[in-house]
Coordinates of C-alpha atoms and ligand atoms in Angstrom, one line a residue:
M1 CA 11.0 -8.8 -23.9
L2 CA 13.7 -6.4 -24.9
F3 CA 13.0 -2.7 -25.0
G4 CA 14.4 0.3 -26.9
T5 CA 18.1 -0.2 -27.6
Q6 CA 18.4 -3.4 -25.6
E7 CA 19.9 -6.1 -27.9
I8 CA 21.8 -9.4 -27.9
K9 CA 25.2 -9.5 -29.5
D10 CA 27.5 -12.5 -29.3
D11 CA 25.7 -14.0 -26.3
A12 CA 25.7 -10.7 -24.4
L13 CA 23.1 -8.1 -23.5
F14 CA 23.8 -4.6 -24.8
I15 CA 21.9 -1.4 -24.0
G16 CA 22.5 1.9 -25.7
G17 CA 25.1 0.2 -27.9
I18 CA 27.2 -0.8 -24.8
K19 CA 27.8 -4.3 -23.4
T20 CA 26.3 -4.6 -20.0
R21 CA 29.4 -6.3 -18.6
D22 CA 31.5 -3.3 -19.7
L23 CA 29.1 -1.0 -17.8
V24 CA 29.6 -3.0 -14.6
T25 CA 33.3 -3.0 -15.1
Q26 CA 33.4 0.8 -15.5
Y27 CA 30.8 1.8 -12.9
G28 CA 30.6 -1.1 -10.5
S29 CA 27.8 -3.4 -9.4
P30 CA 24.9 -3.3 -8.7
L31 CA 24.0 -0.6 -11.2
Y32 CA 20.9 1.1 -12.5
V33 CA 21.2 1.7 -16.3
Y34 CA 18.8 3.8 -18.3
D35 CA 18.4 3.9 -22.0
E36 CA 18.0 7.7 -22.6
T37 CA 16.7 7.3 -26.1
H38 CA 13.9 5.1 -24.8
I39 CA 12.8 7.7 -22.2
I40 CA 12.8 10.3 -25.0
S41 CA 10.8 8.1 -27.3
Q42 CA 8.2 7.5 -24.5
I43 CA 8.0 11.3 -24.0
N44 CA 7.4 11.8 -27.7
L45 CA 4.8 9.0 -27.8
F46 CA 2.9 10.8 -25.1
K47 CA 3.3 14.2 -26.8
D48 CA 2.3 12.9 -30.2
N49 CA -0.9 11.2 -29.1
F50 CA -2.1 13.1 -26.1
K51 CA -3.1 16.3 -27.9
S52 CA -6.3 18.0 -28.8
K53 CA -7.5 20.9 -31.0
V54 CA -10.3 21.6 -28.5
F55 CA -8.3 21.9 -25.2
T56 CA -4.7 22.0 -24.0
A57 CA -3.5 18.5 -23.2
N58 CA -0.7 18.6 -20.6
I59 CA 1.5 15.8 -19.6
A60 CA 3.0 16.1 -16.1
Y61 CA 5.7 13.6 -15.3
A62 CA 5.1 12.0 -11.9
S63 CA 8.6 12.6 -10.5
K64 CA 8.2 10.0 -7.7
A65 CA 9.0 7.3 -10.3
L66 CA 12.6 8.6 -10.8
L67 CA 13.9 12.0 -9.8
N68 CA 17.4 13.4 -10.3
K69 CA 18.9 16.4 -12.1
T70 CA 19.3 14.7 -15.4
I71 CA 15.7 13.5 -15.6
V72 CA 14.5 17.0 -14.7
K73 CA 16.5 18.4 -17.5
I74 CA 15.1 15.9 -20.0
M75 CA 11.5 16.8 -18.9
N76 CA 12.3 20.5 -19.1
D77 CA 13.9 20.2 -22.6
H78 CA 10.8 18.4 -23.8
N79 CA 8.4 20.9 -22.3
L80 CA 6.6 18.5 -19.9
Y81 CA 5.1 19.5 -16.6
M82 CA 6.3 17.8 -13.5
D83 CA 4.4 16.6 -10.5
S84 CA 5.8 16.4 -7.0
V85 CA 4.5 15.3 -3.6
S86 CA 7.0 16.6 -1.0
G87 CA 9.2 19.4 -0.1
G88 CA 12.1 17.1 -1.0
E89 CA 10.8 16.6 -4.5
L90 CA 10.1 20.3 -4.9
Y91 CA 13.6 21.1 -3.8
V92 CA 15.3 18.7 -6.3
I93 CA 13.1 20.0 -9.2
Y94 CA 13.8 23.6 -8.3
Q95 CA 17.5 23.1 -7.8
S96 CA 17.7 21.3 -11.2
G97 CA 16.5 24.5 -12.9
F98 CA 13.0 23.5 -13.9
D99 CA 10.4 26.1 -14.7
M100 CA 8.4 26.0 -11.5
S101 CA 5.3 27.4 -13.0
K102 CA 5.0 24.0 -14.7
V103 CA 5.1 22.1 -11.4
L104 CA 2.1 20.5 -9.7
F105 CA 2.3 20.0 -5.9
H106 CA 0.4 17.0 -4.4
G107 CA 0.2 15.4 -1.0
N108 CA -2.4 14.5 1.6
N109 CA -0.4 16.0 4.5
K110 CA 1.7 18.9 3.3
S111 CA 3.3 20.9 6.1
I112 CA 3.0 24.7 6.4
E113 CA 6.7 24.8 5.5
E114 CA 6.1 22.8 2.3
L115 CA 3.1 25.0 1.3
Q116 CA 5.2 28.1 2.0
M117 CA 8.0 26.6 -0.1
A118 CA 5.7 26.0 -3.0
I119 CA 4.5 29.6 -2.8
D120 CA 8.0 30.9 -2.7
Y121 CA 9.1 28.7 -5.6
G122 CA 6.1 29.9 -7.7
V123 CA 4.7 26.4 -8.2
G124 CA 2.0 26.5 -10.9
L125 CA -0.7 24.4 -9.3
I126 CA -1.1 23.2 -5.7
I127 CA -3.4 20.2 -5.4
I128 CA -5.5 20.6 -2.3
D129 CA -6.3 17.4 -0.5
N130 CA -8.7 18.4 2.2
K131 CA -10.6 21.3 3.8
D132 CA -8.0 21.9 6.6
E133 CA -5.2 22.2 4.0
L134 CA -7.3 24.7 2.0
N135 CA -7.7 26.8 5.1
V136 CA -4.0 26.8 5.8
L137 CA -3.2 27.8 2.2
I138 CA -5.8 30.5 2.3
D139 CA -4.2 31.9 5.5
L140 CA -0.7 31.8 3.9
A141 CA -1.9 33.4 0.6
T142 CA -3.8 36.1 2.4
K143 CA -0.9 37.0 4.6
K144 CA 1.4 37.2 1.5
K145 CA -1.3 38.8 -0.7
T146 CA -0.4 36.2 -3.3
K147 CA -2.7 34.6 -5.8
I148 CA -2.5 30.8 -5.8
K149 CA -4.0 28.5 -8.3
T150 CA -5.2 25.1 -7.1
L151 CA -7.0 21.9 -8.1
L152 CA -9.0 20.0 -5.5
R153 CA -8.1 16.3 -5.3
V154 CA -11.3 14.2 -5.3
N155 CA -11.9 10.5 -5.0
P156 CA -14.3 9.5 -7.8
G157 CA -15.0 6.1 -6.3
I158 CA -13.1 4.2 -9.0
E159 CA -10.3 2.0 -7.8
A160 CA -8.2 0.4 -10.5
H161 CA -5.2 -1.9 -10.3
T162 CA -3.9 -4.0 -13.1
H163 CA -6.7 -5.6 -15.0
E164 CA -9.4 -5.0 -12.4
Y165 CA -11.2 -1.9 -11.4
I166 CA -14.1 -1.3 -9.1
V167 CA -16.5 1.6 -9.2
T168 CA -17.8 3.3 -6.1
A169 CA -16.1 0.7 -3.9
K170 CA -13.1 2.6 -2.6
L171 CA -14.5 5.4 -0.4
T172 CA -11.9 5.1 2.3
S173 CA -8.8 6.3 0.5
K174 CA -6.6 8.7 2.4
F175 CA -6.3 10.9 -0.7
G176 CA -8.7 13.7 -1.5
E177 CA -12.4 14.1 -0.7
S178 CA -15.0 11.8 -2.0
I179 CA -17.2 13.2 -4.8
F180 CA -20.1 11.7 -2.9
D181 CA -19.4 13.7 0.3
D182 CA -21.6 16.7 -0.4
T183 CA -21.1 18.2 3.1
Q184 CA -17.3 18.1 2.9
I185 CA -17.3 19.4 -0.7
D186 CA -19.8 22.2 0.3
T187 CA -17.5 23.4 3.1
I188 CA -14.6 23.4 0.7
M189 CA -16.5 25.2 -2.0
T190 CA -17.7 27.9 0.4
N191 CA -14.2 28.5 1.6
Y192 CA -12.9 28.8 -1.9
Q193 CA -15.6 31.3 -2.8
A194 CA -14.8 33.4 0.2
S195 CA -11.1 33.6 -0.6
L196 CA -9.6 36.5 -2.6
Y197 CA -6.3 34.7 -3.2
V198 CA -6.8 31.0 -3.6
T199 CA -8.6 30.0 -6.8
L200 CA -10.1 26.7 -7.8
E201 CA -9.1 25.9 -11.3
G202 CA -10.5 22.4 -11.4
F203 CA -10.3 18.9 -10.0
H204 CA -7.7 16.1 -9.8
C205 CA -8.0 12.4 -9.3
H206 CA -5.7 9.4 -9.6
I207 CA -7.4 5.9 -9.7
G208 CA -4.4 3.7 -9.2
S209 CA -1.2 2.3 -10.7
Q210 CA -0.3 -0.3 -13.3
V211 CA -3.8 0.0 -14.8
F212 CA -4.5 -1.8 -18.1
G213 CA -7.0 -1.1 -20.7
E214 CA -9.0 2.0 -21.5
T215 CA -12.2 1.3 -19.6
P216 CA -11.1 2.6 -16.1
F217 CA -9.7 5.8 -17.6
I218 CA -12.8 6.3 -19.8
K219 CA -15.0 5.7 -16.8
T220 CA -12.9 8.3 -14.9
I221 CA -13.4 10.9 -17.6
D222 CA -17.2 10.2 -17.4
V223 CA -17.5 10.4 -13.6
M224 CA -15.2 13.4 -13.3
S225 CA -17.0 15.3 -16.1
Q226 CA -20.4 14.7 -14.5
F227 CA -19.0 15.8 -11.2
V228 CA -17.7 19.0 -12.8
K229 CA -21.1 19.7 -14.3
K230 CA -22.8 19.2 -10.9
I231 CA -20.3 21.6 -9.2
E232 CA -20.7 24.2 -11.9
K233 CA -24.5 24.2 -11.7
R234 CA -24.5 24.2 -7.9
Y235 CA -22.0 26.9 -7.3
H236 CA -22.5 29.0 -10.5
I237 CA -18.9 28.7 -11.6
T238 CA -16.9 27.5 -14.5
I239 CA -14.2 24.9 -14.1
N240 CA -11.3 25.1 -16.5
T241 CA -9.0 22.2 -15.6
L242 CA -9.3 18.5 -15.2
N243 CA -6.5 16.2 -14.1
I244 CA -7.1 12.5 -14.4
G245 CA -3.8 11.4 -12.9
G246 CA -1.4 8.6 -14.0
G247 CA -1.3 4.9 -13.7
F248 CA -0.8 3.7 -17.2
G249 CA 0.3 0.0 -17.0
V250 CA 3.6 -1.3 -18.4
Y251 CA 5.0 -4.7 -19.3
Y252 CA 7.1 -6.3 -16.6
T253 CA 6.4 -10.0 -17.4
E254 CA 4.2 -11.9 -19.8
V255 CA 1.1 -11.5 -17.6
D256 CA 1.1 -7.8 -18.4
T257 CA -0.6 -6.8 -21.6
P258 CA -0.6 -3.0 -22.0
E259 CA -2.6 -1.6 -24.8
P260 CA -0.3 0.4 -27.1
L261 CA -0.1 3.9 -25.5
S262 CA -0.6 5.6 -28.8
E263 CA -4.1 4.0 -29.1
L264 CA -5.0 4.5 -25.5
L265 CA -4.1 8.2 -25.4
K266 CA -5.9 9.0 -28.6
K267 CA -9.0 7.3 -27.3
L268 CA -8.8 9.3 -24.0
I269 CA -8.5 12.5 -25.9
S270 CA -11.4 11.8 -28.2
H271 CA -13.6 10.6 -25.3
A272 CA -12.8 13.7 -23.4
E273 CA -13.6 15.9 -26.4
T274 CA -17.0 14.3 -26.9
T275 CA -17.9 14.2 -23.2
F276 CA -17.0 17.8 -22.5
K277 CA -19.0 18.8 -25.6
K278 CA -22.0 16.7 -24.6
L279 CA -22.0 18.1 -21.1
Q280 CA -21.2 21.6 -22.3
L281 CA -18.1 21.9 -20.2
D282 CA -15.6 24.6 -21.0
I283 CA -12.5 22.6 -19.9
K284 CA -9.5 24.4 -21.2
T285 CA -6.8 22.1 -19.9
L286 CA -6.7 18.3 -19.4
F287 CA -3.8 16.9 -17.5
I288 CA -2.4 13.3 -17.2
E289 CA 0.4 12.4 -14.8
P290 CA 2.3 9.4 -16.1
G291 CA 5.3 8.2 -14.0
R292 CA 6.0 4.5 -14.6
S293 CA 5.0 4.5 -18.3
L294 CA 7.7 7.2 -19.1
V295 CA 10.7 5.5 -17.4
A296 CA 10.0 1.9 -16.3
N297 CA 11.0 0.0 -19.5
A298 CA 14.0 2.3 -20.1
G299 CA 15.7 1.0 -16.9
I300 CA 17.5 -2.2 -16.1
S301 CA 19.3 -3.2 -12.9
L302 CA 22.6 -5.1 -13.3
Y303 CA 23.9 -7.3 -10.5
T304 CA 26.9 -9.6 -10.1
V305 CA 26.1 -13.2 -9.2
G306 CA 27.8 -14.3 -6.0
F307 CA 27.0 -17.8 -4.6
V308 CA 24.6 -20.3 -6.1
K309 CA 22.8 -22.6 -3.6
E310 CA 20.7 -25.6 -3.9
T311 CA 18.9 -26.1 -0.6
Y312 CA 18.2 -29.4 1.1
G313 CA 14.5 -28.8 0.3
N314 CA 15.4 -28.5 -3.4
K315 CA 15.1 -24.8 -4.0
N316 CA 17.7 -23.3 -6.2
Y317 CA 19.0 -19.8 -5.3
V318 CA 21.1 -17.4 -7.3
F319 CA 22.5 -14.7 -4.9
V320 CA 23.2 -11.2 -6.2
D321 CA 25.0 -8.3 -4.7
G322 CA 21.9 -6.1 -4.2
G323 CA 18.4 -6.8 -3.2
M324 CA 15.4 -5.2 -1.5
S325 CA 17.5 -2.2 -0.7
D326 CA 17.7 -1.2 -4.4
N327 CA 14.3 -2.7 -5.4
I328 CA 11.8 -3.1 -2.6
R329 CA 8.8 -3.7 -5.0
P330 CA 8.9 -7.5 -5.0
A331 CA 9.1 -7.7 -1.2
L332 CA 6.6 -4.8 -0.7
Y333 CA 3.9 -5.8 -3.1
Q334 CA 4.9 -9.0 -4.8
A335 CA 5.9 -7.2 -8.0
K336 CA 7.1 -9.6 -10.7
Y337 CA 10.1 -9.0 -12.9
A338 CA 11.8 -10.7 -15.8
C339 CA 15.6 -11.3 -15.8
D340 CA 18.5 -12.9 -17.7
L341 CA 22.1 -13.7 -17.3
A342 CA 23.4 -10.8 -19.3
N343 CA 26.6 -12.6 -20.3
K344 CA 24.8 -15.9 -21.3
M345 CA 21.9 -14.6 -23.4
T346 CA 21.8 -17.4 -25.9
H347 CA 22.6 -20.2 -23.4
L348 CA 19.9 -22.8 -22.9
K349 CA 17.8 -22.0 -19.8
T350 CA 17.9 -25.2 -18.0
K351 CA 16.6 -24.7 -14.5
T352 CA 14.3 -22.5 -12.4
Y353 CA 16.0 -20.3 -9.8
T354 CA 15.0 -17.9 -7.1
V355 CA 17.0 -14.7 -7.5
A356 CA 17.7 -13.5 -4.0
G357 CA 19.5 -10.5 -2.6
K358 CA 22.0 -10.3 0.2
L359 CA 19.9 -8.6 2.8
C360 CA 18.9 -10.2 6.0
E361 CA 15.3 -11.0 5.3
S362 CA 13.9 -14.2 3.8
G363 CA 11.6 -12.0 1.8
D364 CA 14.6 -10.4 0.1
V365 CA 13.8 -12.0 -3.3
L366 CA 14.0 -10.1 -6.5
V367 CA 12.7 -12.7 -8.9
H368 CA 10.8 -15.9 -8.2
N369 CA 10.8 -18.8 -10.6
A370 CA 13.4 -17.4 -13.0
K371 CA 14.3 -19.8 -15.8
L372 CA 18.1 -19.3 -16.3
P373 CA 21.1 -21.0 -17.8
K374 CA 23.5 -22.4 -15.3
P375 CA 24.6 -19.4 -13.1
E376 CA 28.2 -19.0 -12.0
T377 CA 29.9 -16.6 -9.7
G378 CA 30.8 -13.5 -11.6
D379 CA 27.9 -13.7 -14.1
I380 CA 25.9 -10.5 -14.7
L381 CA 22.3 -10.7 -13.9
A382 CA 20.0 -8.2 -15.5
I383 CA 16.5 -7.4 -14.2
Y384 CA 14.4 -5.6 -16.8
T385 CA 11.9 -2.8 -16.3
T386 CA 13.4 -1.4 -13.1
G387 CA 13.3 2.2 -14.3
A388 CA 10.4 3.3 -12.1
Y389 CA 10.1 3.2 -8.3
G390 CA 13.5 1.4 -8.1
Y391 CA 16.0 4.0 -7.1
S392 CA 13.2 6.2 -5.7
M393 CA 12.1 3.6 -3.2
S394 CA 15.6 2.4 -2.3
S395 CA 16.9 2.4 1.2
H396 CA 20.0 1.9 3.4
Y397 CA 18.6 -1.2 5.0
N398 CA 21.5 -3.4 6.2
K399 CA 23.6 -0.3 5.5
M400 CA 23.6 -0.9 1.8
P401 CA 25.0 2.1 -0.1
R402 CA 22.8 3.0 -3.1
P403 CA 24.1 1.9 -6.5
A404 CA 25.0 4.5 -9.2
I405 CA 22.7 5.5 -12.0
V406 CA 24.1 5.5 -15.5
F407 CA 22.5 6.8 -18.6
V408 CA 23.5 5.3 -22.0
N409 CA 22.9 6.8 -25.4
N410 CA 24.3 5.8 -28.7
G411 CA 27.4 4.0 -27.5
K412 CA 28.1 6.5 -24.8
S413 CA 27.5 6.3 -21.1
R414 CA 27.5 8.8 -18.3
C415 CA 27.1 8.5 -14.6
V416 CA 24.1 10.8 -13.5
V417 CA 24.0 9.8 -9.9
E418 CA 27.2 8.6 -8.1
R419 CA 27.4 5.3 -6.2
E420 CA 27.2 5.9 -2.5
T421 CA 30.2 5.0 -0.4
Y422 CA 30.3 3.6 3.1
A423 CA 31.1 7.1 4.3
H424 CA 27.6 8.2 3.1
L425 CA 26.1 5.8 5.5
M426 CA 27.5 7.8 8.4
W427 CA 27.5 11.3 7.2
L428 CA 24.7 12.5 9.4
D429 CA 25.8 10.6 12.5
R430 CA 27.0 12.7 15.4
Ligands
PLP501 C1 -1.3 11.6 -7.8 C2 -0.5 10.6 -8.7 N1 -0.2 11.0 -9.9 C3 0.5 10.2 -10.7 C4 1.1 9.0 -10.2 C5 1.9 8.2 -11.2 O1 1.5 6.9 -11.3 P1 2.2 5.9 -12.4 O2 3.7 6.0 -12.1 O3 1.6 4.6 -12.1 O4 1.9 6.5 -13.7 C6 0.8 8.6 -8.9 C7 1.4 7.4 -8.4 O5 1.3 7.0 -7.3 C8 0.0 9.5 -8.1 O6 -0.2 9.2 -6.8

């Protein structure tokens, strides 16, 4: 499936009005290419459908999916919030000129330095993971006499991944405190109530990634709302914020069947409105935190084909000039991708190939069972939907320099992250 401005002209794959081969000629190979207009249309899709007259509906981009100066600027220009999980992500967001009051800071093991950094940067919401972290933050805030707004991350016992979800099964997650753990929650609530500086605005949860269908999210709104009600009654407080995380599934291959986001988001808003009303909750702000669904389909990876091998055991390989160093997802969790030979888009697909990288691991496979036209050295192989968790999970394994990132828009291209050179591979060595 082609997304956004991806199109076929005269046998070749184009993106943003530019022939993919020309992008490789200009910027080198392998290459991450992003269709900027597609990112912006996804942002608008979220903004147009995730809105309510009853409460403020906020969209926080989960920056772990793709983070660089340019993407931060796009999110800033479109008034999104941003979520971060480490000092490094906070640093990049801050250095890129983002309004830090619109940043959420997550993490199950934030260091004192990271918490201090978040306070100094004026981060809008710190998401507390556990009681010890709360105590550290209370100490820091008290010493600085600074008011800090927080959410508490809880585990609602819903685990969702792709088409399956399980309720009250996953009580062993490393993230947050279980909503069923009254003792732990009670200690935390007591500490909150004793603090002059750290406030509990509400609760956060995230049920998983690549989640399809509305049911797991609807269930999450139900469970979290009931939990809020219970806390409000027990501790005589009012909770004003709920954050139900990200995880909206996207299309990678034909097995993925995402519901149109416009429908899904409207249903979530309407379900939240009725549930809050029914339970008489005064939730003023509802957050979601999409990462993948904002950037995945906008990105493609371009590789140059090297050798083509048919093994003695009858397996056909196409070797490309990147691999698990620029996309670990297939090796890490058997993620599936679709691909094409970008210079032979209308050729007959005659055989099934394994698209393998050049790294020294048998598991360094990018696409299994890819139906392709006859591949030849020098062809351009495009892998679709690599916009999320590709660059951000990349590594220097086998001393592979990271590819460049190029944004295309309306016939124009610009490099937004330079290609690493061999010198970068040694720049910290002493
Ligand atoms: C807390 C939290 N929020 C949001 C996300 C974004 O998820 P996705 O990219 O699947 O939308 C993640 C992903 O791991 C997460 O852990």
